[in-house]
Every structure is written in C-alpha cells, then in structure tokens.
Coordinates of C-alpha atoms in Angstrom, one line a residue:
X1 CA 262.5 158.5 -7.6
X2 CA 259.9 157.8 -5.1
X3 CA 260.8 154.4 -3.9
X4 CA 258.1 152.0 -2.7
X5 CA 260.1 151.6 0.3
X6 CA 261.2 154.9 1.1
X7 CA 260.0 158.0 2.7
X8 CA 262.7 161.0 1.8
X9 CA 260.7 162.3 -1.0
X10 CA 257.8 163.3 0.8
X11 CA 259.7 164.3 4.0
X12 CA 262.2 166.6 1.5
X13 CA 260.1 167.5 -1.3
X14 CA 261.2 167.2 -5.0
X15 CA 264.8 167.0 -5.7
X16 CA 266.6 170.0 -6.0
X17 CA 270.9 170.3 -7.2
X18 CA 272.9 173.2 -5.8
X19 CA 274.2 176.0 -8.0
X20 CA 277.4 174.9 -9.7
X21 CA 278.7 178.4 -8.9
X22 CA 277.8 177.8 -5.0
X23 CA 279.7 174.5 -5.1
X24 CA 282.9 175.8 -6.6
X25 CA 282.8 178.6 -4.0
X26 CA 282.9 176.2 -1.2
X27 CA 284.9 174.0 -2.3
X28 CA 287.6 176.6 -3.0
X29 CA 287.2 177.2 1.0
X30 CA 288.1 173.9 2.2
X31 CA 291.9 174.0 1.8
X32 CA 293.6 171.3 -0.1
X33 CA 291.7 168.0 -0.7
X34 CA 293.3 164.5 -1.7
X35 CA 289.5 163.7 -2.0
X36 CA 286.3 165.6 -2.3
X37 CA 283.4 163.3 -2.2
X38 CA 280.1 164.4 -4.4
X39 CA 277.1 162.9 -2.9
X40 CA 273.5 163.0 -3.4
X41 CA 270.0 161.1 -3.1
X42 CA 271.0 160.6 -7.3
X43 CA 274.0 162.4 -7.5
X44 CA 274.2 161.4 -11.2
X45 CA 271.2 163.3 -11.6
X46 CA 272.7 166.5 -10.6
X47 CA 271.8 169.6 -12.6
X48 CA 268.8 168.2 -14.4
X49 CA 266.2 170.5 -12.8
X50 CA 268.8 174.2 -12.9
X51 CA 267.2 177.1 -14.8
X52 CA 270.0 175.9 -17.6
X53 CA 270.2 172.3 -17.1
X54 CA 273.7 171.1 -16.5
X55 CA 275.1 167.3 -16.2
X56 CA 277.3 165.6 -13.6
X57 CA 280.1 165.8 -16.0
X58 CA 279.7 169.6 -16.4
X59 CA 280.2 170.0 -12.5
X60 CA 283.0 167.6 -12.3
X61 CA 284.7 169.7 -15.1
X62 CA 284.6 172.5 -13.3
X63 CA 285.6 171.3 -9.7
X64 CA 288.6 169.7 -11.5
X65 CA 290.1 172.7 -12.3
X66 CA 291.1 173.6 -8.8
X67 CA 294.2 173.2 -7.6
X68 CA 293.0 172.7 -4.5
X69 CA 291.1 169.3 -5.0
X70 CA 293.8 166.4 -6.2
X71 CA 290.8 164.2 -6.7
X72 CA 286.9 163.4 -7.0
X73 CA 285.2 160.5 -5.6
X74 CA 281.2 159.8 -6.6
X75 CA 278.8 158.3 -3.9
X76 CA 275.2 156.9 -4.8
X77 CA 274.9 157.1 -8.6
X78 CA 271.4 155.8 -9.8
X79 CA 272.0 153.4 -12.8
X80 CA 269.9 155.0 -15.2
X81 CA 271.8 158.2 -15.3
X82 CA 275.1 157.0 -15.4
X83 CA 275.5 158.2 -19.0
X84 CA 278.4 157.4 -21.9
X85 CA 279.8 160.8 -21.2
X86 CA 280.2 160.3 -17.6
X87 CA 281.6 157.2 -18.4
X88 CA 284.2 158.3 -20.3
X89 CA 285.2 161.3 -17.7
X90 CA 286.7 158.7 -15.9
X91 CA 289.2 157.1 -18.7
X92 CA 289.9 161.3 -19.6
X93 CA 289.7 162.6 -16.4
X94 CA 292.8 162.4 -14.4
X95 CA 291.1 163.6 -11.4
X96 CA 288.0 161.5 -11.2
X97 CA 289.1 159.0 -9.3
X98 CA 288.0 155.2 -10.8
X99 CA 285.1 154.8 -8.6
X100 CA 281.5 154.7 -8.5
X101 CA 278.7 153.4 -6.0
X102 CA 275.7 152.6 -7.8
X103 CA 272.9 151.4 -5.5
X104 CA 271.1 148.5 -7.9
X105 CA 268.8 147.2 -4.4
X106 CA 268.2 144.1 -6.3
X107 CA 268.4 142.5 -9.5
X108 CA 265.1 140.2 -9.8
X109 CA 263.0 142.3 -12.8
X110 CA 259.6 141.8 -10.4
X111 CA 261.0 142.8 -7.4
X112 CA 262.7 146.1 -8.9
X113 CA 259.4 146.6 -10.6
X114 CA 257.4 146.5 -7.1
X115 CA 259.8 149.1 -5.6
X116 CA 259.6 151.4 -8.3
X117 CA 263.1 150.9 -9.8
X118 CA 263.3 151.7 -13.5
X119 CA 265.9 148.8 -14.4
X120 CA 266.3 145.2 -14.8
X121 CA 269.3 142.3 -13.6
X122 CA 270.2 142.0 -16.9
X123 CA 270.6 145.6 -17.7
X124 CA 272.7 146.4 -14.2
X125 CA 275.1 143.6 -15.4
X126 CA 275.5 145.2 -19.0
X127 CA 276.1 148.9 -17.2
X128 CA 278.6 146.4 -14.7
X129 CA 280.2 145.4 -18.4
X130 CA 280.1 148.7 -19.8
X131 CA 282.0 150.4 -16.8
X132 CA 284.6 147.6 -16.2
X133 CA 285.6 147.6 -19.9
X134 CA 285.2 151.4 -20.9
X135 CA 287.4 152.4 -17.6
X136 CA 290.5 150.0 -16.2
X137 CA 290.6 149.0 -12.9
X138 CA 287.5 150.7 -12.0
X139 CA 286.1 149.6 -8.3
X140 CA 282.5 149.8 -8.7
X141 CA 280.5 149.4 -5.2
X142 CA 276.6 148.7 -4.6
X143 CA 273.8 148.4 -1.9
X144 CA 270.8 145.9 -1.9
X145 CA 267.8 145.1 0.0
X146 CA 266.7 141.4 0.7
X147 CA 263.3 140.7 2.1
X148 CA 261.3 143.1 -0.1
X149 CA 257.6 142.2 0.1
X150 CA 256.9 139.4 -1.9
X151 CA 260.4 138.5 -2.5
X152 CA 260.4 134.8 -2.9
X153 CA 263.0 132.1 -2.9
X154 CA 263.7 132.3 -6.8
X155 CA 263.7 135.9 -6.8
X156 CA 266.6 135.6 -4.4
X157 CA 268.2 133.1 -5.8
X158 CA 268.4 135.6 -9.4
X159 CA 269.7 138.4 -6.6
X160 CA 272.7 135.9 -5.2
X161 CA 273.2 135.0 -9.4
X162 CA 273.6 138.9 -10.0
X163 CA 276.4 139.3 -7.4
X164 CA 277.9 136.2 -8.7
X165 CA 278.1 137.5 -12.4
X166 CA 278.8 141.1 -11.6
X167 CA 281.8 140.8 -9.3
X168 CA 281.2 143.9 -7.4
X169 CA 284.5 145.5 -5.7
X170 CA 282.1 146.2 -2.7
X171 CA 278.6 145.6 -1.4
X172 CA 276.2 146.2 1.7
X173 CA 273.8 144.5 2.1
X174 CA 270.4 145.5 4.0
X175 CA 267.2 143.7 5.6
X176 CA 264.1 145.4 4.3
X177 CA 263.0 147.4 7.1
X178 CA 259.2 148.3 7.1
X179 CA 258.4 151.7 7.1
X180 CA 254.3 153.3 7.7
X181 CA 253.1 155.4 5.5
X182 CA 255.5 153.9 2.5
X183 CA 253.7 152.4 -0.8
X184 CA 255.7 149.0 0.2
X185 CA 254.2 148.6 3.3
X186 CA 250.8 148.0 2.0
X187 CA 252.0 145.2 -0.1
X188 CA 251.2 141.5 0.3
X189 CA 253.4 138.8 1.6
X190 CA 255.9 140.5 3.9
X191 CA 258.9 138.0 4.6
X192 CA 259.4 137.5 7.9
X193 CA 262.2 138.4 10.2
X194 CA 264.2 135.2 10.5
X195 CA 264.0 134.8 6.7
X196 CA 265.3 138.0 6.0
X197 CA 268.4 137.3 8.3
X198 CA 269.2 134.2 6.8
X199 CA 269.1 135.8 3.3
X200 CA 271.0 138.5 4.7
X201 CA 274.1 136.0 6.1
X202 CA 273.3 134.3 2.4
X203 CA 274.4 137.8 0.8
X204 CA 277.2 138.4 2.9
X205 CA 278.5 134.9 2.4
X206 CA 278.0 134.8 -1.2
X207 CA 280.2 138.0 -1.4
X208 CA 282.7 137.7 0.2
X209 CA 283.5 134.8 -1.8
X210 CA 283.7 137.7 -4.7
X211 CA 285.9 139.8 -2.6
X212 CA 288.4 136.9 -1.7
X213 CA 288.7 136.6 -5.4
X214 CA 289.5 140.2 -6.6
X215 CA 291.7 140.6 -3.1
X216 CA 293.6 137.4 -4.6
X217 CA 294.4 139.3 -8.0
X218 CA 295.8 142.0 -6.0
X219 CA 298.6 140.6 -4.0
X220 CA 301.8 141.7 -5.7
X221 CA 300.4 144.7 -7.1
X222 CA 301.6 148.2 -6.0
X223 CA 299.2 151.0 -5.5
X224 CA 299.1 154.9 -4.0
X225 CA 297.7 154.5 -0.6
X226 CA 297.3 157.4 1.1
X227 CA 298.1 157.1 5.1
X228 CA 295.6 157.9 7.4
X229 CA 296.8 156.6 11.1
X230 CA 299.1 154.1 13.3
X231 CA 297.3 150.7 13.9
X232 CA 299.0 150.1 17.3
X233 CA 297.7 145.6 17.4
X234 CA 299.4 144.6 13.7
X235 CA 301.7 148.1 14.6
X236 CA 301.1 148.5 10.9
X237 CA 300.0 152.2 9.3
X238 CA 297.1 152.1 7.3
X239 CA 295.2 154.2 4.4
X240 CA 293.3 153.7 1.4
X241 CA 293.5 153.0 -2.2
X242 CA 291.2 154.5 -5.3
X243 CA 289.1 151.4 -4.4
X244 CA 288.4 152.0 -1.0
X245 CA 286.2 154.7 0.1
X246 CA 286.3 156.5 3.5
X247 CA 284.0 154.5 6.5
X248 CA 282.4 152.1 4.3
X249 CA 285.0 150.2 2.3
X250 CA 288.2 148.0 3.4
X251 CA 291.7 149.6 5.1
X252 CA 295.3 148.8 3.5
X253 CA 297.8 147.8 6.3
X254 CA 301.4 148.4 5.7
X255 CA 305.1 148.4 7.3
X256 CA 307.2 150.8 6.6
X257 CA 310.7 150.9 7.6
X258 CA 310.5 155.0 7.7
X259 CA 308.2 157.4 9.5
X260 CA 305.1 158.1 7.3
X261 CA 303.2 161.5 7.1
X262 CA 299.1 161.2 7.5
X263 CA 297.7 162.8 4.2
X264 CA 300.2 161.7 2.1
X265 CA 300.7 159.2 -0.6
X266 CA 302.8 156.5 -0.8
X267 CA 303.5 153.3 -3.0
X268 CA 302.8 150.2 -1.4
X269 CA 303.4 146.7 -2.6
X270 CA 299.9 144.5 -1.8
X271 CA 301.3 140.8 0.0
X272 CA 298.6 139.7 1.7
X273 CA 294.4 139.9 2.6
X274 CA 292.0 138.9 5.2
X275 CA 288.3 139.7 4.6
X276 CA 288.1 142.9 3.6
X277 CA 291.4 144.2 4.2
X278 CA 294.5 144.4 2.2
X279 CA 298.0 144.3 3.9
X280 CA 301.4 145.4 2.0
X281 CA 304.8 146.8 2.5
X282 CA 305.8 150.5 1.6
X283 CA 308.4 150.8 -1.2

C-alpha cells in the first residue's frame, strides 16, 4: 500500500500471496487446530496477484474443509478489501470465527489522506455498520496512530469521535514513530513527543470507556471459552472467547468446581469484568 509512514514495501518488495495449494499442504501438517490464524501485511488482499486470481474467501473455503482446523481467525484486514462476499462467509461459514482486525490508523479524512490511506472516518464507520449488522456478535478489533505529522488538535478530536461512534471490541493504540527514509518523515509539522503521549493516554482513556460498556453487556452471558492455563493469584483457569485473540486481546477467568483440560472448550457463564478481562464461572 506504500504507507507514508512505513518502510516494509521497499525493504520486502511488492506483495506477493502463497499458493493456495502450498497453504492447504501445511496446514494439513499441523495436527488439529481449535484456531488457525491467517495473517498478512493485507491479508484481505490475498490472491489478487496469483497467475489465476483468487479471493480471501476462495482460500477460507478451502481451509475449511479440513477436519483438522475447527476454526479460522483473520488478523490485519485492510478496509478497502473487506468485500460483501467476505462479509457474508462469516454469517455462512461455521468455521470462520466472528472476528476481524481491521487496521483503520485514523479516521480524520486529511490525515488518512497524508499517509496514503485510501479511506475516510465516515466510510470506516459505515464498513463498522455494515459488519456489526450483516454478522451477529462480531468482535471487530483496530490499530491507530496518533501524532502523524501535521495532526492537529481537531484532527484528533474527529479520531477520539470515531472510537466513540464505532464501539470497537478492541483497539491499540500507537505514537507515530519517525522513520528515515519514509515519505512521512519529510513532512511539515511533526508533533512533538509529549504531545503524542498525552494523546496517546487520551486514546487509551477514551476506550476503555468503550470496553467497560460492551464488558457490561456481557455479564450473564455464557460463551465457549477454550482453556489455556491455571492462574495461580485469582487460582482461576483462564482462556478465550471468539472475541479475544491470542497475545493481543483480553483473558476470561473462570472457577470451576472440576478439573479442566487445556485445549478444550467449555461453557462459561460471564459474572464479572475488570479492564480488559472478563471473569465467569464454568457450567
């Protein structure tokens, strides 16, 4: 995509997807899989640039057919090629699980524009509207960048609007870290350091405020959480939901009055929340 602010394209050349074929073939060596995670610098753009041009969907479709993967997760989705057909593979699809991490960066039209994104706020939170009412439940997580050259306080203000209005299921949030030899680094009016940190804090604050909400909504709900270890200070297990992705997103802690198996799935009942945690009881 060639990013003002980033260097991977010329350091890895021009983007290149993996034979489906090639895929399968691993995948079919790696034993059985509660998840296997597709992930790419645009994985939605997978397939575009094969000899006969395939689609995400086409590669989802035929990693789903193996009994050996129980479900599909996908990681950094550009918003421009999230399609209506990949949109509805998740309402069809029992195996794609109802997630998708779509890294918007920002949502001020200007600022998008100077880093060489193709879309605007208002047409992230109509893809945001499309997702959450095409496919129930889905947990849709993002990445943005504050202190962007020339990112002023009303273009920041329209970034901490966006996270209010889209009510993301999870978000990171980064300072903009100047790179040589990047288009963005030759750009006017850097922000300085201490600005940047405050806006990040800002960020942080301003969702988490979105997470208490949705975390609220789930108490007394029961979802498959799928145990991953022993927590020996709440001497709770704990594991993850659909909405929680390995290493970046929340745990769920739970009791259970039996011994629990790592790898498996069980039903627990949500009861409580701290920040980005759930906590729940097995059934």
């Amino acid at each position: 995509n060639h990013c003002t602010y980033c260097l991977i394209p010329s350091i890895r050349g021009k983007y290149r997807s993996v034979d489906a074929e090639d895929i399968v073939q691993e995948v079919k060596g790696l034993g059985t899989l509660n998840e296997l995670i597709l992930v790419a610098q645009d994985t939605a753009r997978y397939g575009q640039d094969l000899p006969q041009p395939l689609t995400l969907v086409d590669l989802i479709r035929k990693l789903s057919v193996l009994e050996n993967v129980k479900g599909i997760r996908l990681l950094y989705c550009y918003p421009e090629n999230i399609t209506d057909e990949l949109i509805r593979e998740f309402s069809v699809n029992a195996k794609l699980i109802r997630y998708i991490d779509i890294p918007f960066q920002h949502a001020d039209d200007r600022i998008l524009k100077l880093m060489n994104r193709k879309g605007t706020g208002k047409g992230y939170l109509e893809l945001i509207e499309k997702l959450k009412s095409q496919v129930d439940g889905i947990a849709i997580r993002s990445t943005f960048i504050t202190g962007f050259p020339g990112e002023t306080e009303q273009a920041f203000e329209n970034l901490l609007e966006f996270l209010k209005k889209a009510k993301l299921f999870n978000a990171g949030f980064f300072k903009y870290s100047r790179e040589k030899e990047t288009a963005s680094d030759k750009l006017p009016n850097h922000v300085s350091g201490a600005i940047k940190t405050k806006r990040l804090k800002k960020l942080y604050s301003v969702q988490k405020k979105v997470v208490k909400e949705t975390n609220k909504s789930l108490i007394g709900k029961t979802f498959k959480v799928c145990a991953e270890g022993f927590d020996n200070d709440t001497l709770t297990y704990y594991g993850r939901a659909y909405f929680n992705a390995p290493d970046i997103d929340g745990k769920i802690y739970f009791f259970s009055g039996e011994e629990v198996e790592y790898g498996k799935f069980y039903n627990v009942k949500i009861t409580d929340f701290s920040d980005y945690d759930l906590y729940g009881e097995r059934l």
